[in-house]
Structures are given as C-alpha cells and as structure tokens.
Amino acid sequence: MRTGDWWGNGEPIHISAVRGKENVQLGKIKHVLFSNIICKGENGMLVYGSDESIIEDLSFDHIRFTLTDSKLNDLAGGNIDLRGALRPKDQLFSREIPGLLARYVKGMRINDFQLQWQDTRMPYFTHGIELHHFNDVKIFNFEGSSSPINKGAYRIYATDGKNFASDNKEKLLSKNVQ
C-alpha cells in the first residue's frame, strides 16, 4: 500500500469491476486466462466483481504464489484497495485477507495452483481461497492451506454460491452453496 493516488499496489493479481461513476453503464470483464505465473506479494490475489458486473470465464492455470510478510503490515495491512470506486466506504477498507479472494464470479476455473505463506504473522491473513456470490467454480490440483497464523481459517471457504466442484474437500467450509 502506498500513499497518495497510487492505486492497486500489493496484490500480484487484481481484477475489479466496481462502479466508479454514476449514470455510466458498468463494463464487463470476461474470458481472462492467467497461466504459468510465478509471483510473490504482500497481499492476496483479488478478483472483485459486483452484483451489476459479474466477472465471467476466468481461469488460473499453473500458478505459484507466495504470500509474504511486509514491514508495513502493522501500520497498513489488512486492507482491500479499490480506490476509484464511487463511494468512499468502498474505496479502501479493512478486511481479512485470504490467499485468493473472489467475489461475484461466474465460470471460474483454478487448476494447478500452489499457495505458500512465508513468514506471515498477522491474524487478518485467513483462508487459502475464499469465494462469495459465485456460480460455476471448479478448483482442481490446489496445493495450499489456510494461513498458518490463523487456526480458525479454512483451506477453501465458499459462501453464497452454486455449482462448486473441487477434487479435495478437506478443511473446506461452504455455507449457502448449492
């Protein structure tokens, strides 16, 4: 996280579809593939759609991600940065941080994803993968865990969705999932 108008720093992958202006039709994000990526970051990956712009047909294939600690976590960590969003309360806000957070997605595929936590010490680091408001999500060959610092977190946390499939359901929490 940086001061001033620097926007979207910290997440190695960040896709968001949130309203920035009133009375303007919000665009769509579709058909995106992330493949063969090795990355390191001080914040989790973020896929942040909205009820008026659901992110569709998104794939993560052969991803290696190390989430590492930052010297600034005590001061500025545990936040989602969506600056550019219309309402100030939606721009920069405190939140628990999973390895990958996806909300308002349809047709998301995760295959061969390795998540490592390196020296993370803050309790706001939580789940390996966290899903909200989704339809048709498939997770296969996920090698990762919840944050080692947060014993109440889950490897995969899914809520308010339908059509979820995974090849490994250990340490999985699903609520309101069909």
PDB file of N, CA and C in Angstrom, residues 116-151:
ATOM      1  N   GLN A 116       1.791 -20.571  -1.008  1.00  0.00           N
ATOM      2  CA  GLN A 116       2.662 -20.688   0.159  1.00  0.00           C
ATOM      3  C   GLN A 116       2.558 -19.412   0.990  1.00  0.00           C
ATOM      4  N   TRP A 117       2.571 -19.574   2.291  1.00  0.00           N
ATOM      5  CA  TRP A 117       2.584 -18.458   3.231  1.00  0.00           C
ATOM      6  C   TRP A 117       4.003 -18.363   3.771  1.00  0.00           C
ATOM      7  N   GLN A 118       4.643 -17.208   3.610  1.00  0.00           N
ATOM      8  CA  GLN A 118       6.031 -17.050   4.042  1.00  0.00           C
ATOM      9  C   GLN A 118       6.135 -15.994   5.144  1.00  0.00           C
ATOM     10  N   ASP A 119       6.406 -16.449   6.349  1.00  0.00           N
ATOM     11  CA  ASP A 119       6.630 -15.566   7.494  1.00  0.00           C
ATOM     12  C   ASP A 119       5.454 -14.643   7.799  1.00  0.00           C
ATOM     13  N   THR A 120       4.235 -15.020   7.413  1.00  0.00           N
ATOM     14  CA  THR A 120       3.083 -14.175   7.739  1.00  0.00           C
ATOM     15  C   THR A 120       2.827 -14.270   9.239  1.00  0.00           C
ATOM     16  N   ARG A 121       2.541 -13.122   9.849  1.00  0.00           N
ATOM     17  CA  ARG A 121       2.393 -13.071  11.300  1.00  0.00           C
ATOM     18  C   ARG A 121       1.120 -12.369  11.754  1.00  0.00           C
ATOM     19  N   MET A 122       0.349 -11.810  10.809  1.00  0.00           N
ATOM     20  CA  MET A 122      -0.824 -11.033  11.191  1.00  0.00           C
ATOM     21  C   MET A 122      -2.090 -11.897  11.188  1.00  0.00           C
ATOM     22  N   PRO A 123      -2.960 -11.724  12.190  1.00  0.00           N
ATOM     23  CA  PRO A 123      -4.155 -12.569  12.287  1.00  0.00           C
ATOM     24  C   PRO A 123      -5.192 -12.307  11.200  1.00  0.00           C
ATOM     25  N   TYR A 124      -5.072 -11.216  10.444  1.00  0.00           N
ATOM     26  CA  TYR A 124      -6.054 -10.976   9.381  1.00  0.00           C
ATOM     27  C   TYR A 124      -5.789 -11.833   8.148  1.00  0.00           C
ATOM     28  N   PHE A 125      -4.662 -12.513   8.063  1.00  0.00           N
ATOM     29  CA  PHE A 125      -4.453 -13.477   6.982  1.00  0.00           C
ATOM     30  C   PHE A 125      -5.258 -14.726   7.315  1.00  0.00           C
ATOM     31  N   THR A 126      -6.069 -15.197   6.375  1.00  0.00           N
ATOM     32  CA  THR A 126      -7.034 -16.252   6.711  1.00  0.00           C
ATOM     33  C   THR A 126      -6.980 -17.443   5.763  1.00  0.00           C
ATOM     34  N   HIS A 127      -7.991 -17.544   4.930  1.00  0.00           N
ATOM     35  CA  HIS A 127      -8.229 -18.724   4.116  1.00  0.00           C
ATOM     36  C   HIS A 127      -7.252 -18.823   2.941  1.00  0.00           C
ATOM     37  N   GLY A 128      -7.080 -20.053   2.439  1.00  0.00           N
ATOM     38  CA  GLY A 128      -6.294 -20.221   1.225  1.00  0.00           C
ATOM     39  C   GLY A 128      -7.009 -19.587   0.040  1.00  0.00           C
ATOM     40  N   ILE A 129      -8.243 -20.028  -0.215  1.00  0.00           N
ATOM     41  CA  ILE A 129      -9.104 -19.470  -1.262  1.00  0.00           C
ATOM     42  C   ILE A 129     -10.441 -19.140  -0.610  1.00  0.00           C
ATOM     43  N   GLU A 130     -10.968 -17.956  -0.900  1.00  0.00           N
ATOM     44  CA  GLU A 130     -12.258 -17.528  -0.360  1.00  0.00           C
ATOM     45  C   GLU A 130     -13.159 -17.088  -1.506  1.00  0.00           C
ATOM     46  N   LEU A 131     -14.382 -17.635  -1.546  1.00  0.00           N
ATOM     47  CA  LEU A 131     -15.344 -17.358  -2.623  1.00  0.00           C
ATOM     48  C   LEU A 131     -16.650 -16.835  -2.044  1.00  0.00           C
ATOM     49  N   HIS A 132     -17.222 -15.799  -2.688  1.00  0.00           N
ATOM     50  CA  HIS A 132     -18.532 -15.255  -2.311  1.00  0.00           C
ATOM     51  C   HIS A 132     -19.319 -14.951  -3.586  1.00  0.00           C
ATOM     52  N   HIS A 133     -20.609 -15.204  -3.552  1.00  0.00           N
ATOM     53  CA  HIS A 133     -21.502 -14.855  -4.662  1.00  0.00           C
ATOM     54  C   HIS A 133     -20.942 -15.369  -5.995  1.00  0.00           C
ATOM     55  N   PHE A 134     -20.977 -16.663  -6.165  1.00  0.00           N
ATOM     56  CA  PHE A 134     -20.367 -17.270  -7.344  1.00  0.00           C
ATOM     57  C   PHE A 134     -21.312 -18.269  -7.994  1.00  0.00           C
ATOM     58  N   ASN A 135     -21.017 -18.575  -9.233  1.00  0.00           N
ATOM     59  CA  ASN A 135     -21.721 -19.616  -9.968  1.00  0.00           C
ATOM     60  C   ASN A 135     -20.704 -20.337 -10.843  1.00  0.00           C
ATOM     61  N   ASP A 136     -20.673 -21.645 -10.736  1.00  0.00           N
ATOM     62  CA  ASP A 136     -19.831 -22.491 -11.581  1.00  0.00           C
ATOM     63  C   ASP A 136     -18.339 -22.243 -11.339  1.00  0.00           C
ATOM     64  N   VAL A 137     -17.876 -22.667 -10.165  1.00  0.00           N
ATOM     65  CA  VAL A 137     -16.455 -22.571  -9.817  1.00  0.00           C
ATOM     66  C   VAL A 137     -15.894 -23.981  -9.656  1.00  0.00           C
ATOM     67  N   LYS A 138     -14.756 -24.216 -10.284  1.00  0.00           N
ATOM     68  CA  LYS A 138     -14.084 -25.509 -10.203  1.00  0.00           C
ATOM     69  C   LYS A 138     -12.640 -25.292  -9.751  1.00  0.00           C
ATOM     70  N   ILE A 139     -12.245 -26.032  -8.711  1.00  0.00           N
ATOM     71  CA  ILE A 139     -10.890 -25.941  -8.174  1.00  0.00           C
ATOM     72  C   ILE A 139     -10.281 -27.341  -8.184  1.00  0.00           C
ATOM     73  N   PHE A 140      -9.204 -27.507  -8.959  1.00  0.00           N
ATOM     74  CA  PHE A 140      -8.522 -28.793  -9.047  1.00  0.00           C
ATOM     75  C   PHE A 140      -7.022 -28.590  -8.887  1.00  0.00           C
ATOM     76  N   ASN A 141      -6.377 -29.547  -8.242  1.00  0.00           N
ATOM     77  CA  ASN A 141      -4.926 -29.528  -8.036  1.00  0.00           C
ATOM     78  C   ASN A 141      -4.474 -28.280  -7.278  1.00  0.00           C
ATOM     79  N   PHE A 142      -5.202 -27.930  -6.228  1.00  0.00           N
ATOM     80  CA  PHE A 142      -4.813 -26.811  -5.367  1.00  0.00           C
ATOM     81  C   PHE A 142      -3.922 -27.353  -4.263  1.00  0.00           C
ATOM     82  N   GLU A 143      -2.691 -26.860  -4.221  1.00  0.00           N
ATOM     83  CA  GLU A 143      -1.758 -27.203  -3.162  1.00  0.00           C
ATOM     84  C   GLU A 143      -1.548 -25.952  -2.319  1.00  0.00           C
ATOM     85  N   GLY A 144      -2.143 -25.953  -1.174  1.00  0.00           N
ATOM     86  CA  GLY A 144      -2.039 -24.795  -0.304  1.00  0.00           C
ATOM     87  C   GLY A 144      -2.856 -25.031   0.946  1.00  0.00           C
ATOM     88  N   SER A 145      -2.813 -24.087   1.826  1.00  0.00           N
ATOM     89  CA  SER A 145      -3.506 -24.218   3.104  1.00  0.00           C
ATOM     90  C   SER A 145      -4.063 -22.862   3.494  1.00  0.00           C
ATOM     91  N   SER A 146      -4.746 -22.858   4.611  1.00  0.00           N
ATOM     92  CA  SER A 146      -5.105 -21.580   5.225  1.00  0.00           C
ATOM     93  C   SER A 146      -3.833 -20.991   5.824  1.00  0.00           C
ATOM     94  N   SER A 147      -3.914 -19.750   6.252  1.00  0.00           N
ATOM     95  CA  SER A 147      -2.764 -19.101   6.873  1.00  0.00           C
ATOM     96  C   SER A 147      -2.342 -19.869   8.122  1.00  0.00           C
ATOM     97  N   PRO A 148      -1.061 -20.174   8.247  1.00  0.00           N
ATOM     98  CA  PRO A 148      -0.612 -20.904   9.442  1.00  0.00           C
ATOM     99  C   PRO A 148      -0.786 -20.118  10.737  1.00  0.00           C
ATOM    100  N   ILE A 149      -0.946 -18.816  10.645  1.00  0.00           N
ATOM    101  CA  ILE A 149      -1.103 -17.977  11.836  1.00  0.00           C
ATOM    102  C   ILE A 149      -2.563 -17.952  12.322  1.00  0.00           C
ATOM    103  N   ASN A 150      -3.506 -18.359  11.452  1.00  0.00           N
ATOM    104  CA  ASN A 150      -4.923 -18.255  11.775  1.00  0.00           C
ATOM    105  C   ASN A 150      -5.543 -19.656  11.825  1.00  0.00           C
ATOM    106  N   LYS A 151      -5.621 -20.224  12.998  1.00  0.00           N
ATOM    107  CA  LYS A 151      -6.092 -21.604  13.165  1.00  0.00           C
ATOM    108  C   LYS A 151      -7.575 -21.769  12.856  1.00  0.00           C
TER     109      LYS A 151
END
